[in-house]
Amino acid sequence: MAATSRREFLAIGGLLVGFKFGDSAFAPQLLAAETAQTPAPARLDSWLRIGADQSVRVFTGKVDIGMGVQTALMQIVAEELDVAVARVELIMGDTGETPDQGGVGGSTSISAGAKPLRNAAAAARALLIELASARLGVAPGQLEVADGVIRVKGDASKSVSYGALVNDHNLTENLRVSGSGFAVNVEGNGKPKDPAKYKIVGQSVPRVDLPGKIFGRAMYSTDVRVPGMLHGRVIRPSGAGASLVRVDDSAAKGIRGYVQTVTRGNFVGVVAENEWAAIRARDAVKVTWSGVADVFPSDLYAHMRQAKPKASRESGRAEFSRGQKIVEASYEWPFQAHATMGPGCAVADFRADGITTVWSGAQKPHALKQGLAQMLGVDEDRVRVVWVEAAGSYGRAGDEDVAGDAALLSQAVGKPVRVEWSRADMTAWGGKGPAAMVDFKAALGADGRIEALEMIARAFSGTEIIPQANTAGNMLAGQLIGMPNTTEGNEYVQWGASTFAYEIPQVHWAGHVIAPLAPAASPMRAMHLRDPNGPAGTFAGESFLDELAAAAGADPIEFRLRHIKDPRMEAILKAVAERAGWETRPSPKRDLGAGRGIAIALRGGTYVATVAEVEADRTNRAIRVKRLVCAHDCGLIVNPEALRGTIQANLVQSMSRALKERVTFDDHKVTSVDWKSYPVARWADVPKIEVVLVNHPEIAPSGAGEPSSRPTAAAIANAVFDATGVRVRRAPILGSG
Amino acid sequence: MAQISLNVNGKNYRVDAEPDCPLLYVLRDNIGLNNPRFGCGLGQCGACTVLVNGSAMRSCTLPVERAASKKIVTLEGLGTPEHPHPVQAAFLEEQAFQCGYCLNGWILSAAALLERHPHPSEQQIQAAFEGLICRCGSHAQISAAVKRAAERRA
Ligand code: FES
Ligand code: FES
């Protein structure tokens, strides 16, 4: 049975809102082995099923990581089928129920992920029209659809509903499949609508997930309860590279509800009958680890500059000559933590015959199924991963790793086990967004244009751990039991190709990947954190552009426009300048103390321009962001208010990263363990936020989850320069003194 | 172990719990509520917030014995879709929150604040919210929702 939930509608304050209430009684439950196979994309009913009651159940391998994408996907399906959004129910990320769409990542859920849903819905509509045409004896061209009822144009007495048609005909038709993963697409015989005719797409339909959350009835992965379930907590090594010497659980034995301590290799976990007993047992068990020291460098950036890169790449050429005005600068970006609001949590139910169900908020459930099967040593089709919404994850946070922990513990004790991480398990041992440093050099011509630009980037790879947990060694639990990470990738900090907005005659880019700080089972494992490498590269690039504008004595926006030909980028720069009330003049400002800065970004076809206004005191380095204005163009807008909310929040989060966030560590362990040692933006830090949405209905939608996190740091740093004349070249800005 | 009487969302419960067990785990494990939520267990974030005799408290650091026979209200008990609390209605109208994992802290702190100060000053809002985290950054919408709720009550 799939994850189901009650749907209701109610008007609140003049707003008709759809409700989706999770209920533990409806908890997605497995399950026989035969249901564990992932539905084939080639069948229409793998994607959608219509009920006799006109309901539309849609099955997608996409999930919602807290940005409201499920509502947008429902709108897209409702639009193609000509039914009210209220009729659509979405089943997401269940490997036993939904086709594999690669999960969520790269801001692709709408741009790529919605395509097969749109096409499947169009195919279903065409099929239903054909069936109705035969039943009513009228040519398809004479028919129209209103909320799932097909009727003859001009004669409403002749009609038949979708529900009545599917009573006699299951929608099992075959579809043509292309691509796989994120890019999987299907096509049938129906042609999707012309976007100019959209009625539901483009509306601010209220988010279906919010009422359940606001009335305290939503179900998160933390709320999955399975009969006989035990509670686990993990005990991590004393530092990177430490190995287990001894475990003494005698003190835990006195705790009522304590069940046992599980060890396997360097993996240690406790299991108890309830959460509090598990927490107390975790504290009571005495674990001795082998000593480790000198794993992590005391000066990160010196290490990055000296270390021999594990991989390098370059492109283009830039030549510098004597007579040119040369500007050079270097920028540094720290390791940052996902530090999700809810620490990782998952439930695993490993049965004696190897049939396993895992409930988790993982962004890529189909990949996780493969990795878990390998870790448990069972056939892939014996494992079913059921996605359940979790705290916002912003990339590869903790939901995959904690699923590995739960699976190991469940296998060891033979009962379903729920593992919830502690705050320190999350902040200190969860994945880290990679640190980066960038050296820039450019030549300015006499006409105030950039003639040549060189960018040399050194960074840890955001894919030390790839986002797909499709091997056991990809997960921390797998590494702790000795399975190697075999899928490590090299990811470079770039500010070129599809992300480069400027026309510059000569551009030379070189990228170096720095090897992981520790070989395995390290708390400094670098992985994707919202817009991998984007904020770091854009902080460097857009700060440097500002330095060049200052060197040229030009206004920062005017200087950028000299090098931009793309009309969409020009348009949003102008839109943000207008909304911000941008005053055209070079930086820094004469009367110090307050300033404004601009930065832009391009990501996967989405254009962003952000203006920051700050108050900054040169003597005591106090900096306060007063206002952020962001203009955003991602092509066709599916749901304007949900999009605006996502961008507003992303601006605050990226400001938090720019101003405050840095993972600290000593020579062998991470010392950022909680909200005090890993501070993020709080109420008093939050500025006035304004978002200008630029809609292009004629352009297919591009991503919106990540792009607006890109320019924020540089916009703030540039505003600080404008206010003080002092250039900030290291993030976080507040800790750069 | 002790028998402890709790009043949660208007219902009386008798639970078997360690007296020093934080209220959070009793609400979740003994009573079976999904709210409040575990965020840090350290009193640093607000995900576990409940109202105890009308005050917003962190249930992750509040020993259950200190909540005995007090009136505990969780987000679930604040209002219903049919009869929403004004703060809930305002948050819904503003479509506030991204993942929503943090919202016990914001909504219940706002409800307690408006009960005490129907027209809160910026300083009073700041004092009520200073200890809360929203990792997604939904603050702008939360701010709009609190203003809306205050106006609605006026
Ligand atoms: S969970 Fe209680 S304050 Fe964070
Ligand atoms: S909305 Fe995700 S933490 Fe607040």
Short mmCIF file of N, CA, C and O and ligand atoms in Angstrom, two decimals, chain A residues 65-66 220 340-342 390-392 394 649, chain B residues 96-103 106 133-139 142, ligand 2:
data_model
loop_
_atom_site.label_atom_id
_atom_site.label_comp_id
_atom_site.label_asym_id
_atom_site.label_seq_id
_atom_site.Cartn_x
_atom_site.Cartn_y
_atom_site.Cartn_z
N ILE A 65 11.35 18.65 -0.80
CA ILE A 65 12.28 18.87 0.31
C ILE A 65 11.96 20.18 1.03
O ILE A 65 12.83 20.86 1.54
N GLY A 66 10.67 20.49 1.05
CA GLY A 66 10.24 21.62 1.87
C GLY A 66 10.05 22.91 1.10
O GLY A 66 9.89 23.96 1.70
N TYR A 220 6.17 13.64 9.40
CA TYR A 220 7.55 13.68 8.91
C TYR A 220 8.18 12.30 9.11
O TYR A 220 7.59 11.44 9.79
N THR A 340 20.60 20.57 9.29
CA THR A 340 19.16 20.65 9.07
C THR A 340 18.44 20.83 10.40
O THR A 340 18.96 20.46 11.45
N MET A 341 17.24 21.40 10.31
CA MET A 341 16.48 21.73 11.53
C MET A 341 16.18 20.47 12.34
O MET A 341 16.24 20.47 13.57
N GLY A 342 15.84 19.40 11.66
CA GLY A 342 15.64 18.11 12.33
C GLY A 342 16.84 17.23 11.98
O GLY A 342 17.11 17.02 10.81
N ALA A 390 10.84 15.17 5.37
CA ALA A 390 11.72 15.43 6.51
C ALA A 390 11.98 16.93 6.60
O ALA A 390 11.51 17.70 5.75
N ALA A 391 12.74 17.35 7.59
CA ALA A 391 13.18 18.73 7.66
C ALA A 391 13.94 19.05 6.38
O ALA A 391 14.59 18.19 5.80
N GLY A 392 13.86 20.30 5.93
CA GLY A 392 14.52 20.72 4.69
C GLY A 392 15.95 20.21 4.65
O GLY A 392 16.68 20.33 5.63
N TYR A 394 18.36 20.50 1.73
CA TYR A 394 19.33 21.36 1.01
C TYR A 394 20.50 20.59 0.40
O TYR A 394 21.62 21.07 0.38
N ALA A 649 13.15 32.68 1.38
CA ALA A 649 13.83 31.85 2.37
C ALA A 649 15.27 31.57 1.94
O ALA A 649 16.19 31.58 2.76
N ALA B 96 3.35 30.87 5.13
CA ALA B 96 4.66 30.90 5.75
C ALA B 96 5.24 29.49 5.84
O ALA B 96 4.50 28.52 5.86
N PHE B 97 6.56 29.42 5.90
CA PHE B 97 7.36 28.20 6.09
C PHE B 97 7.73 27.50 4.79
O PHE B 97 7.01 27.52 3.82
N GLN B 98 8.89 26.89 4.85
CA GLN B 98 9.33 25.99 3.80
C GLN B 98 9.06 24.57 4.27
O GLN B 98 7.98 24.08 4.09
N CYS B 99 10.02 23.92 4.94
CA CYS B 99 9.77 22.54 5.38
C CYS B 99 8.82 22.49 6.57
O CYS B 99 8.15 21.51 6.79
N GLY B 100 8.81 23.54 7.38
CA GLY B 100 7.89 23.59 8.50
C GLY B 100 8.33 22.82 9.74
O GLY B 100 7.60 22.76 10.72
N TYR B 101 9.52 22.27 9.71
CA TYR B 101 9.96 21.46 10.87
C TYR B 101 10.12 22.33 12.11
O TYR B 101 10.02 21.86 13.23
N CYS B 102 10.35 23.63 11.90
CA CYS B 102 10.61 24.55 13.01
C CYS B 102 9.34 25.14 13.60
O CYS B 102 9.40 25.90 14.55
N LEU B 103 8.18 24.88 13.00
CA LEU B 103 7.08 25.81 13.25
C LEU B 103 6.43 25.74 14.61
O LEU B 103 5.76 26.70 15.01
N TRP B 106 7.80 28.86 16.34
CA TRP B 106 7.34 30.17 15.88
C TRP B 106 5.86 30.39 16.19
O TRP B 106 5.46 31.45 16.68
N ILE B 133 15.20 28.97 15.90
CA ILE B 133 15.92 28.79 14.64
C ILE B 133 14.91 28.41 13.56
O ILE B 133 13.98 27.64 13.83
N CYS B 134 15.08 28.95 12.38
CA CYS B 134 14.45 28.40 11.18
C CYS B 134 15.55 28.24 10.17
O CYS B 134 16.02 29.22 9.59
N ARG B 135 16.01 27.01 9.98
CA ARG B 135 17.16 26.76 9.12
C ARG B 135 16.85 27.08 7.66
O ARG B 135 17.73 27.41 6.88
N CYS B 136 15.57 26.94 7.27
CA CYS B 136 15.22 27.23 5.88
C CYS B 136 15.23 28.73 5.59
O CYS B 136 15.29 29.14 4.44
N GLY B 137 15.08 29.55 6.62
CA GLY B 137 15.09 31.00 6.41
C GLY B 137 13.73 31.59 6.10
O GLY B 137 13.63 32.58 5.37
N SER B 138 12.68 31.04 6.68
CA SER B 138 11.32 31.53 6.38
C SER B 138 10.96 32.81 7.13
O SER B 138 9.78 33.18 7.19
N HIS B 139 11.94 33.48 7.68
CA HIS B 139 11.67 34.60 8.59
C HIS B 139 10.81 35.72 8.00
O HIS B 139 10.01 36.32 8.71
N ILE B 142 7.29 34.67 8.20
CA ILE B 142 6.88 34.57 9.60
C ILE B 142 6.58 35.97 10.13
O ILE B 142 5.56 36.21 10.79
S1 FES C 2 10.76 26.09 7.49
FE1 FES C 2 12.37 24.61 7.48
S2 FES C 2 13.32 25.04 9.35
FE2 FES C 2 11.81 26.57 9.30
#
